């Protein structure tokens, strides 16, 4: 059964239609008065990292946003693994505090895994930087100009969902990340940040199977970015059951 991280950033998601049942749930410790923006997130992802580090075999996680990936990768590293990253997402998630017009932190986790802003979360978690050459960004199509510029000059390789095959995967154990908004909103209603002209649910499922078939997936996370009770959780139950098994 998957580990549940029922938070969007540090907001607890109560009464949420998760696509899978969980026997383990991460709870964020209470923050002291006057805590900075980062302190609650450090506390939460430390709990995630600790839980993942204690796992054996492939770890399954369901989370309320993509930022939980920082704790997951840190936990895999504590286990002695050196994971690469295969990141399914309609968005780049490679913004920074300096480039983002909204300041939305959940638009930055892939950039943080690649080494940006280490004092904020990576250093407190003991998270080692994942080399850009070991990151694959799959299905991204809704990119802000700073993200386009960064990706054009980085070693992160991009591909479509349909084109992803074993030859394009990075080496070593894999952290497989699925932000469900990579799926076309016509197949998945109620997405928080829908992006049109995306792959079908069937195409995404096939691509995920190709990654799992390598036998190198050390952890998998489903980031559940949708509005409550509009159907997405029910639609994704079959996929989640297969992916998190």
Short mmCIF file of C-alpha atoms in Angstrom, two decimals, residues 5 7 44-45 48-49 52 61-77 83-87 89 93 105-106 108-114 121 125 127-128 130 175-179 219-223:
data_model
loop_
_atom_site.label_atom_id
_atom_site.label_comp_id
_atom_site.label_asym_id
_atom_site.label_seq_id
_atom_site.Cartn_x
_atom_site.Cartn_y
_atom_site.Cartn_z
CA UNK A 5 1.42 12.65 1.79
CA UNK A 7 -0.66 18.04 1.67
CA UNK A 44 7.09 17.60 6.20
CA UNK A 45 9.66 16.36 3.69
CA UNK A 48 8.70 11.71 3.88
CA UNK A 49 12.44 11.07 3.54
CA UNK A 52 11.05 6.22 2.29
CA UNK A 61 3.76 7.41 -2.78
CA UNK A 62 0.58 9.43 -3.34
CA UNK A 63 0.95 13.15 -2.71
CA UNK A 64 -0.94 16.40 -3.08
CA UNK A 65 1.72 18.09 -5.19
CA UNK A 66 5.11 17.56 -6.82
CA UNK A 67 7.20 19.02 -3.99
CA UNK A 68 7.02 15.73 -2.10
CA UNK A 69 9.55 14.47 -4.65
CA UNK A 70 12.31 16.20 -2.69
CA UNK A 71 11.63 14.04 0.35
CA UNK A 72 11.25 10.90 -1.76
CA UNK A 73 14.57 11.29 -3.57
CA UNK A 74 16.31 12.20 -0.30
CA UNK A 75 14.89 9.02 1.22
CA UNK A 76 16.12 6.89 -1.67
CA UNK A 77 19.57 8.41 -1.29
CA UNK A 83 18.36 7.55 -8.43
CA UNK A 84 17.80 9.18 -11.78
CA UNK A 85 14.48 10.97 -12.41
CA UNK A 86 11.77 10.34 -15.01
CA UNK A 87 9.27 13.18 -14.62
CA UNK A 89 4.31 16.54 -16.21
CA UNK A 93 8.50 22.62 -12.76
CA UNK A 105 6.76 26.85 -4.96
CA UNK A 106 5.21 23.76 -6.55
CA UNK A 108 10.07 24.58 -8.78
CA UNK A 109 10.70 21.02 -7.52
CA UNK A 110 12.44 19.60 -10.59
CA UNK A 111 14.78 22.60 -10.64
CA UNK A 112 15.47 22.00 -6.94
CA UNK A 113 16.26 18.35 -7.54
CA UNK A 114 18.75 19.57 -10.16
CA UNK A 121 15.24 22.32 1.28
CA UNK A 125 17.22 17.13 3.99
CA UNK A 127 19.45 15.73 -0.58
CA UNK A 128 22.25 15.34 -3.11
CA UNK A 130 20.60 14.92 -9.32
CA UNK A 175 12.45 7.68 -9.43
CA UNK A 176 9.27 7.73 -11.53
CA UNK A 177 7.14 10.82 -10.99
CA UNK A 178 3.64 11.26 -12.41
CA UNK A 179 1.96 14.64 -12.19
CA UNK A 219 10.08 4.65 -6.23
CA UNK A 220 6.98 5.98 -7.92
CA UNK A 221 4.84 8.97 -6.93
CA UNK A 222 1.44 10.13 -8.16
CA UNK A 223 1.00 13.88 -7.64
#
